[in-house]
CSV table of C-alpha atoms and ligand atoms in Angstrom, one decimal:
chain,number,residue,atom,x,y,z
A,1,MET,CA,-82.3,93.5,-35.1
A,2,SER,CA,-78.9,95.3,-35.4
A,3,ALA,CA,-76.9,95.4,-38.6
A,4,ARG,CA,-74.4,93.0,-37.0
A,5,GLU,CA,-77.0,90.3,-36.4
A,6,THR,CA,-78.6,90.5,-39.9
A,7,PRO,CA,-77.5,87.3,-41.6
A,8,PHE,CA,-77.8,88.5,-45.2
A,9,SER,CA,-76.7,92.1,-45.0
A,10,ILE,CA,-73.6,93.0,-47.0
A,11,ALA,CA,-72.9,95.8,-44.6
A,12,ALA,CA,-72.9,93.4,-41.6
A,13,GLN,CA,-70.6,90.8,-43.1
A,14,GLU,CA,-68.3,92.6,-45.3
A,15,GLN,CA,-66.9,95.6,-43.5
A,16,ARG,CA,-63.5,95.4,-42.0
A,17,ALA,CA,-61.9,98.6,-40.7
A,18,GLY,CA,-64.4,100.6,-42.7
A,19,ALA,CA,-63.7,98.9,-46.0
A,20,PHE,CA,-66.1,96.8,-48.0
A,21,VAL,CA,-64.8,93.4,-49.1
A,22,ARG,CA,-66.8,91.3,-51.5
A,23,GLN,CA,-67.3,87.6,-50.6
A,24,ALA,CA,-65.8,85.1,-53.1
A,25,SER,CA,-68.4,83.1,-55.0
A,26,ARG,CA,-68.8,79.5,-53.8
A,27,PHE,CA,-70.0,77.5,-56.8
A,28,ARG,CA,-67.6,77.6,-59.7
A,29,ASP,CA,-68.3,74.7,-62.0
A,30,TRP,CA,-68.4,75.2,-65.8
A,31,VAL,CA,-70.6,74.1,-68.5
A,32,THR,CA,-68.1,72.9,-71.2
A,33,PRO,CA,-68.7,72.2,-74.9
A,34,ASP,CA,-68.0,68.4,-74.5
A,35,GLY,CA,-69.7,68.1,-71.2
A,36,ALA,CA,-66.6,66.6,-69.6
A,37,SER,CA,-67.2,68.8,-66.5
A,38,GLY,CA,-70.5,66.9,-66.0
A,39,TYR,CA,-72.4,69.9,-67.5
A,40,ALA,CA,-73.1,69.8,-71.2
A,41,PRO,CA,-74.7,72.8,-73.0
A,42,GLU,CA,-78.2,71.3,-73.6
A,43,PRO,CA,-81.3,73.4,-74.4
A,44,GLY,CA,-83.8,73.5,-71.6
A,45,ARG,CA,-81.4,72.0,-69.0
A,46,TYR,CA,-80.3,75.2,-67.2
A,47,HIS,CA,-82.1,77.9,-65.3
A,48,LEU,CA,-81.1,81.4,-64.2
A,49,TYR,CA,-82.2,82.8,-60.9
A,50,VAL,CA,-81.7,86.5,-61.0
A,51,ALA,CA,-82.8,89.9,-59.6
A,52,ARG,CA,-83.6,92.6,-62.1
A,53,ALA,CA,-82.2,95.1,-59.5
A,54,CYS,CA,-78.8,93.5,-59.2
A,55,PRO,CA,-76.0,94.8,-61.5
A,56,TRP,CA,-74.2,91.4,-61.4
A,57,ALA,CA,-77.3,89.4,-62.3
A,58,HIS,CA,-78.0,92.0,-64.9
A,59,ARG,CA,-74.9,90.9,-66.8
A,60,THR,CA,-76.4,87.5,-67.3
A,61,ILE,CA,-79.9,88.8,-68.1
A,62,LEU,CA,-78.3,90.9,-70.8
A,63,ALA,CA,-76.2,88.1,-72.3
A,64,ARG,CA,-79.3,85.8,-72.5
A,65,ALA,CA,-81.3,88.6,-74.3
A,66,LEU,CA,-78.5,89.7,-76.6
A,67,MET,CA,-77.6,86.1,-77.6
A,68,GLY,CA,-81.2,85.1,-78.0
A,69,LEU,CA,-80.9,82.3,-75.4
A,70,GLU,CA,-84.5,82.7,-74.1
A,71,GLN,CA,-85.6,79.3,-75.4
A,72,ALA,CA,-82.5,77.5,-74.3
A,73,VAL,CA,-82.0,78.9,-70.8
A,74,THR,CA,-85.0,79.7,-68.7
A,75,ILE,CA,-85.1,82.4,-66.1
A,76,SER,CA,-86.9,83.5,-63.0
A,77,TYR,CA,-86.8,86.7,-60.8
A,78,VAL,CA,-86.6,87.2,-57.1
A,79,ASP,CA,-88.4,90.0,-55.3
A,80,PRO,CA,-86.2,93.2,-55.3
A,81,ILE,CA,-86.8,93.8,-51.6
A,82,ARG,CA,-84.7,91.5,-49.5
A,83,ASP,CA,-85.1,91.1,-45.7
A,84,GLN,CA,-83.0,89.0,-43.3
A,85,ARG,CA,-84.2,85.8,-44.9
A,86,GLY,CA,-82.5,86.7,-48.2
A,87,TRP,CA,-83.8,86.7,-51.7
A,88,ALA,CA,-87.4,85.5,-51.9
A,89,PHE,CA,-89.9,84.2,-54.4
A,90,SER,CA,-92.8,86.1,-53.0
A,91,GLN,CA,-95.5,86.5,-55.6
A,92,VAL,CA,-97.0,83.9,-57.9
A,93,GLY,CA,-96.4,84.7,-61.5
A,94,VAL,CA,-94.1,87.6,-60.8
A,95,TYR,CA,-91.4,86.5,-58.3
A,96,GLU,CA,-91.9,82.8,-58.6
A,97,ASP,CA,-89.7,79.7,-58.9
A,98,PRO,CA,-91.3,77.5,-61.6
A,99,VAL,CA,-88.4,75.0,-61.5
A,100,ASN,CA,-88.3,73.9,-57.9
A,101,GLY,CA,-91.1,75.8,-56.2
A,102,PHE,CA,-88.6,77.3,-53.7
A,103,SER,CA,-89.8,80.2,-51.5
A,104,PHE,CA,-86.3,81.5,-50.9
A,105,LEU,CA,-83.2,81.3,-53.0
A,106,SER,CA,-81.3,80.0,-50.0
A,107,GLU,CA,-83.1,76.7,-50.7
A,108,ALA,CA,-81.2,76.4,-53.9
A,109,TYR,CA,-77.9,76.9,-52.1
A,110,LEU,CA,-78.7,74.4,-49.4
A,111,ALA,CA,-79.8,71.8,-51.9
A,112,SER,CA,-76.4,72.2,-53.6
A,113,ASP,CA,-74.4,72.3,-50.3
A,114,PRO,CA,-76.2,71.5,-47.1
A,115,GLU,CA,-73.3,73.2,-45.2
A,116,PHE,CA,-73.6,76.4,-47.1
A,117,SER,CA,-73.6,79.3,-44.6
A,118,ASP,CA,-72.4,82.4,-46.5
A,119,ARG,CA,-74.5,85.1,-48.1
A,120,VAL,CA,-77.0,83.9,-50.7
A,121,THR,CA,-76.4,85.9,-53.9
A,122,VAL,CA,-77.8,86.3,-57.4
A,123,PRO,CA,-77.2,85.4,-60.1
A,124,VAL,CA,-77.3,81.6,-59.9
A,125,LEU,CA,-77.0,79.1,-62.8
A,126,TRP,CA,-79.0,76.1,-61.8
A,127,ASP,CA,-78.9,72.6,-63.5
A,128,ARG,CA,-82.2,70.9,-63.6
A,129,GLN,CA,-80.7,67.5,-64.5
A,130,ARG,CA,-78.3,67.3,-61.5
A,131,ALA,CA,-80.6,69.5,-59.3
A,132,ARG,CA,-77.8,71.8,-58.1
A,133,ILE,CA,-76.1,75.1,-58.6
A,134,VAL,CA,-73.5,75.0,-61.4
A,135,ASN,CA,-72.1,78.5,-60.8
A,136,ASN,CA,-73.0,81.7,-58.8
A,137,GLU,CA,-70.3,84.0,-60.2
A,138,SER,CA,-71.7,86.5,-62.7
A,139,ALA,CA,-68.5,87.0,-64.6
A,140,GLU,CA,-68.3,83.3,-65.2
A,141,ILE,CA,-71.9,82.8,-66.0
A,142,LEU,CA,-71.7,85.7,-68.5
A,143,ARG,CA,-68.6,84.1,-70.1
A,144,MET,CA,-70.3,80.7,-70.4
A,145,LEU,CA,-73.4,82.2,-72.0
A,146,ALA,CA,-71.2,84.2,-74.4
A,147,THR,CA,-69.1,81.3,-75.5
A,148,VAL,CA,-70.2,77.7,-74.5
A,149,PHE,CA,-73.9,78.5,-75.1
A,150,ALA,CA,-73.3,80.1,-78.5
A,151,PRO,CA,-74.4,77.0,-80.4
A,152,LEU,CA,-77.8,77.2,-78.7
A,153,ALA,CA,-78.2,80.9,-79.3
A,154,ALA,CA,-80.7,82.4,-81.8
A,155,HIS,CA,-78.4,85.4,-82.6
A,156,ALA,CA,-74.9,85.2,-83.9
A,157,VAL,CA,-73.5,87.8,-81.5
A,158,SER,CA,-69.9,87.8,-80.4
A,159,LEU,CA,-69.5,89.2,-76.9
A,160,TYR,CA,-66.0,87.8,-76.5
A,161,PRO,CA,-64.2,87.8,-79.8
A,162,THR,CA,-61.0,85.7,-79.6
A,163,GLU,CA,-58.8,88.4,-81.1
A,164,LEU,CA,-59.8,90.8,-78.3
A,165,ALA,CA,-59.9,88.3,-75.5
A,166,ASP,CA,-56.8,89.5,-73.6
A,167,GLN,CA,-57.8,93.2,-73.9
A,168,ILE,CA,-61.3,92.5,-72.9
A,169,ASP,CA,-60.1,90.6,-69.8
A,170,ALA,CA,-57.7,93.4,-68.8
A,171,LEU,CA,-60.3,96.1,-69.2
A,172,ASN,CA,-63.0,94.0,-67.4
A,173,GLU,CA,-60.7,93.7,-64.5
A,174,ARG,CA,-60.1,97.5,-64.2
A,175,ILE,CA,-63.8,98.3,-64.7
A,176,TYR,CA,-64.7,95.8,-62.0
A,177,GLU,CA,-62.2,97.1,-59.5
A,178,HIS,CA,-62.8,100.8,-60.0
A,179,LEU,CA,-66.4,101.0,-61.1
A,180,ASN,CA,-68.6,97.9,-60.7
A,181,ASN,CA,-67.2,97.2,-57.2
A,182,GLY,CA,-65.8,100.7,-56.7
A,183,VAL,CA,-69.3,102.2,-56.2
A,184,TYR,CA,-70.0,99.5,-53.5
A,185,ARG,CA,-66.7,100.3,-51.8
A,186,ALA,CA,-67.7,103.9,-51.7
A,187,GLY,CA,-71.3,103.2,-50.6
A,188,PHE,CA,-70.5,100.7,-47.9
A,189,SER,CA,-67.4,102.2,-46.4
A,190,THR,CA,-67.7,103.4,-42.8
A,191,ASP,CA,-64.5,105.4,-42.9
A,192,GLN,CA,-64.3,108.9,-44.4
A,193,LEU,CA,-60.9,108.4,-46.0
A,194,VAL,CA,-61.7,104.9,-47.4
A,195,TYR,CA,-64.9,106.4,-48.9
A,196,GLU,CA,-63.2,109.4,-50.5
A,197,GLN,CA,-60.5,107.1,-52.0
A,198,ALA,CA,-63.1,104.8,-53.5
A,199,VAL,CA,-65.0,107.8,-54.9
A,200,SER,CA,-61.9,109.3,-56.4
A,201,GLU,CA,-61.2,105.9,-58.1
A,202,VAL,CA,-64.7,105.8,-59.5
A,203,PHE,CA,-64.5,109.2,-61.1
A,204,ALA,CA,-60.9,108.7,-62.3
A,205,MET,CA,-62.1,105.6,-64.2
A,206,LEU,CA,-65.2,107.4,-65.5
A,207,ASP,CA,-63.0,110.3,-66.8
A,208,GLU,CA,-60.7,107.8,-68.5
A,209,LEU,CA,-63.5,105.9,-70.2
A,210,ASP,CA,-65.1,109.2,-71.2
A,211,GLU,CA,-61.9,110.1,-73.1
A,212,ARG,CA,-61.7,106.6,-74.6
A,213,LEU,CA,-65.2,106.9,-76.0
A,214,ALA,CA,-64.5,110.3,-77.7
A,215,ASP,CA,-63.6,108.7,-81.0
A,216,ARG,CA,-65.1,105.2,-80.8
A,217,ARG,CA,-68.7,104.2,-80.5
A,218,PHE,CA,-68.1,101.3,-78.1
A,219,LEU,CA,-65.1,100.3,-75.9
A,220,PHE,CA,-63.5,98.2,-78.7
A,221,GLY,CA,-64.9,99.9,-81.7
A,222,LEU,CA,-68.1,99.2,-83.7
A,223,GLN,CA,-69.7,96.4,-81.7
A,224,PRO,CA,-70.4,96.2,-78.0
A,225,VAL,CA,-68.6,93.3,-76.3
A,226,GLU,CA,-68.6,91.9,-72.7
A,227,SER,CA,-66.8,94.9,-71.3
A,228,ASP,CA,-69.4,97.3,-72.6
A,229,TRP,CA,-72.3,95.3,-71.0
A,230,ARG,CA,-70.4,94.9,-67.7
A,231,LEU,CA,-69.9,98.7,-67.7
A,232,PHE,CA,-73.5,99.3,-68.7
A,233,THR,CA,-75.0,97.7,-65.6
A,234,THR,CA,-73.1,100.1,-63.4
A,235,LEU,CA,-73.7,103.2,-65.6
A,236,VAL,CA,-77.4,102.7,-65.9
A,237,ARG,CA,-77.7,102.6,-62.1
A,238,PHE,CA,-75.4,105.6,-61.6
A,239,ASP,CA,-77.6,108.7,-61.5
A,240,PRO,CA,-80.8,107.1,-60.1
A,241,VAL,CA,-78.9,105.2,-57.3
A,242,TYR,CA,-75.1,105.4,-56.9
A,243,HIS,CA,-74.9,109.2,-57.2
A,244,VAL,CA,-77.3,109.5,-54.2
A,245,HIS,CA,-77.4,106.3,-52.2
A,246,PHE,CA,-73.7,105.4,-52.5
A,247,LYS,CA,-72.6,109.0,-52.3
A,248,CYS,CA,-70.8,109.0,-55.6
A,249,SER,CA,-71.7,112.6,-55.7
A,250,LEU,CA,-68.8,114.4,-57.5
A,251,ARG,CA,-70.6,114.4,-60.8
A,252,LYS,CA,-73.6,112.9,-62.4
A,253,LEU,CA,-73.2,110.6,-65.4
A,254,SER,CA,-75.4,112.9,-67.4
A,255,GLU,CA,-72.6,115.5,-67.1
A,256,TYR,CA,-70.2,113.4,-69.1
A,257,ARG,CA,-69.7,114.4,-72.7
A,258,ASN,CA,-69.3,110.9,-74.2
A,259,LEU,CA,-70.3,108.5,-71.4
A,260,TRP,CA,-73.9,109.8,-71.3
A,261,PRO,CA,-74.7,109.4,-75.0
A,262,TYR,CA,-72.8,106.1,-74.9
A,263,LEU,CA,-75.1,104.9,-72.1
A,264,ARG,CA,-78.1,106.0,-74.2
A,265,ASP,CA,-76.7,104.1,-77.2
A,266,LEU,CA,-76.4,100.9,-75.1
A,267,TYR,CA,-79.8,101.4,-73.5
A,268,GLN,CA,-81.4,101.7,-77.0
A,269,TRP,CA,-79.6,98.7,-78.4
A,270,PRO,CA,-82.2,96.1,-79.4
A,271,GLY,CA,-83.4,94.0,-76.5
A,272,VAL,CA,-81.7,96.0,-73.8
A,273,ARG,CA,-84.2,98.5,-72.4
A,274,GLU,CA,-86.5,95.5,-71.7
A,275,THR,CA,-83.9,94.2,-69.2
A,276,VAL,CA,-83.9,97.5,-67.2
A,277,SER,CA,-86.4,98.1,-64.4
A,278,PHE,CA,-85.7,101.4,-62.7
A,279,ASP,CA,-88.5,100.7,-60.3
A,280,GLU,CA,-87.0,97.4,-59.1
A,281,ILE,CA,-83.5,98.9,-59.1
A,282,ARG,CA,-84.5,101.8,-56.9
A,283,ALA,CA,-86.8,99.7,-54.7
A,284,HIS,CA,-84.0,97.3,-54.0
A,285,TYR,CA,-81.2,99.6,-53.1
A,286,TYR,CA,-83.1,102.2,-51.2
A,287,ARG,CA,-85.3,99.8,-49.3
A,288,THR,CA,-82.9,96.9,-48.7
A,289,HIS,CA,-79.8,98.6,-47.4
A,290,GLY,CA,-81.0,99.7,-43.9
A,291,THR,CA,-77.6,100.6,-42.7
A,292,ILE,CA,-77.2,103.4,-45.2
A,293,ASN,CA,-80.8,104.4,-45.8
A,294,PRO,CA,-82.7,103.6,-42.6
A,295,THR,CA,-85.9,105.4,-43.6
A,296,GLY,CA,-86.3,103.4,-46.7
A,297,ILE,CA,-87.3,106.5,-48.6
A,298,VAL,CA,-86.8,105.9,-52.4
A,299,ALA,CA,-85.1,108.8,-54.2
A,300,VAL,CA,-87.1,110.2,-57.1
A,301,MET,CA,-85.9,109.5,-60.6
A,302,PRO,CA,-83.5,112.2,-61.9
A,303,ALA,CA,-85.0,114.4,-64.6
A,304,GLU,CA,-83.0,113.0,-67.5
A,305,SER,CA,-83.9,110.7,-70.3
A,306,LEU,CA,-82.1,107.7,-71.8
A,307,GLU,CA,-84.5,107.8,-74.8
A,308,GLU,CA,-82.9,110.9,-76.4
A,309,PRO,CA,-81.0,110.0,-79.7
A,310,PRO,CA,-77.4,109.0,-78.8
A,311,GLY,CA,-76.0,110.4,-82.1
A,312,ARG,CA,-72.9,108.2,-81.9
A,313,GLU,CA,-73.5,106.1,-85.1
A,314,ARG,CA,-70.9,108.2,-87.0
A,315,LEU,CA,-68.1,107.0,-84.7
A,316,GLY,CA,-65.9,104.0,-85.7
B,401,GSH,N1,-69.6,87.9,-57.0
B,401,GSH,C1,-71.0,87.8,-57.2
B,401,GSH,C2,-71.6,88.9,-56.4
B,401,GSH,C3,-73.1,88.9,-56.6
B,401,GSH,C4,-73.8,89.8,-55.5
B,401,GSH,O1,-73.1,90.4,-54.6
B,401,GSH,N2,-75.1,90.0,-55.7
B,401,GSH,C5,-75.8,90.8,-54.7
B,401,GSH,C6,-77.0,91.5,-55.3
B,401,GSH,S1,-76.5,92.9,-56.2
B,401,GSH,C7,-76.5,89.8,-53.7
B,401,GSH,O2,-77.1,88.8,-54.1
B,401,GSH,N3,-76.4,90.1,-52.4
B,401,GSH,C8,-77.1,89.4,-51.4
B,401,GSH,C9,-76.5,89.6,-50.1
B,401,GSH,O3,-75.5,90.2,-49.9
B,401,GSH,O4,-77.1,89.1,-49.1
B,401,GSH,C10,-71.3,87.9,-58.6
B,401,GSH,O5,-70.8,88.8,-59.3
B,401,GSH,O6,-72.0,87.0,-59.1
């Protein structure tokens, strides 16, 4: 089967004139505090379908862990290896759907919209009560967990403090464009100039953030917020995957004076390292993107450790 015929391949569906264009998410309903949207924040009502490998899904896994929403919002994981049938629940007890017993995530999409014919992506926020997808846009699911679900959370963690809201939104947008999605634009481009432009944006943004983090522990000071965690999911994949697989090869993250200890600081934050599976991350990227790694050989882990002390506690 050629790349062009593969129904669920990013590379097949999203390249135009050598550039990667991300598909807009289809389901955009919101859980609201009063439930006026038809979705009220009730414990046990919602379920997250995620892949540990995926940086977008990782945002929602992190928010659930950091907020202590494990009891209120259930979760299940898809197999990191995806073939042309899309994300799959392939192994009882490991990659299993305890809510609907689906074999493929596409079944959740078709149950919500029988006409759905775009790419089936993670994360998905599923409503047990109405038996449908509420939302499949990670930025929005993260924001809902951080705000609307706060009354159901075990920990009083503020990932989106009101006084920083505008600044967080603005920085999120730039981190998305140049880094979160920038690495994909580099990795999936089929045009040398488009690729080089994307790579230069990636490293310009990393350089800027490295400077920003010289005199503050986290992006906005003493506590990590949404922007830090949205950045984290890209940084933690950088040396093991993006540096090699997406050819973001100018520098390694471990060469950065501040970003590297900052990444270790976030990785060692309570509850976070348990959300990171380097095996699933590497298996997914190297063995699913046939167009850019046709042999499926998985690059070895770089010889560097996120367990070394970050030494950033002295910063404000
Ligand atoms: N805009 C979406 C993008 C999610 C996304 O692209 N997820 C990838 C995994 S990292 C996916 O599910 N891809 C499936 C495919 O392309 O077929 C979000 O942020 O929620």
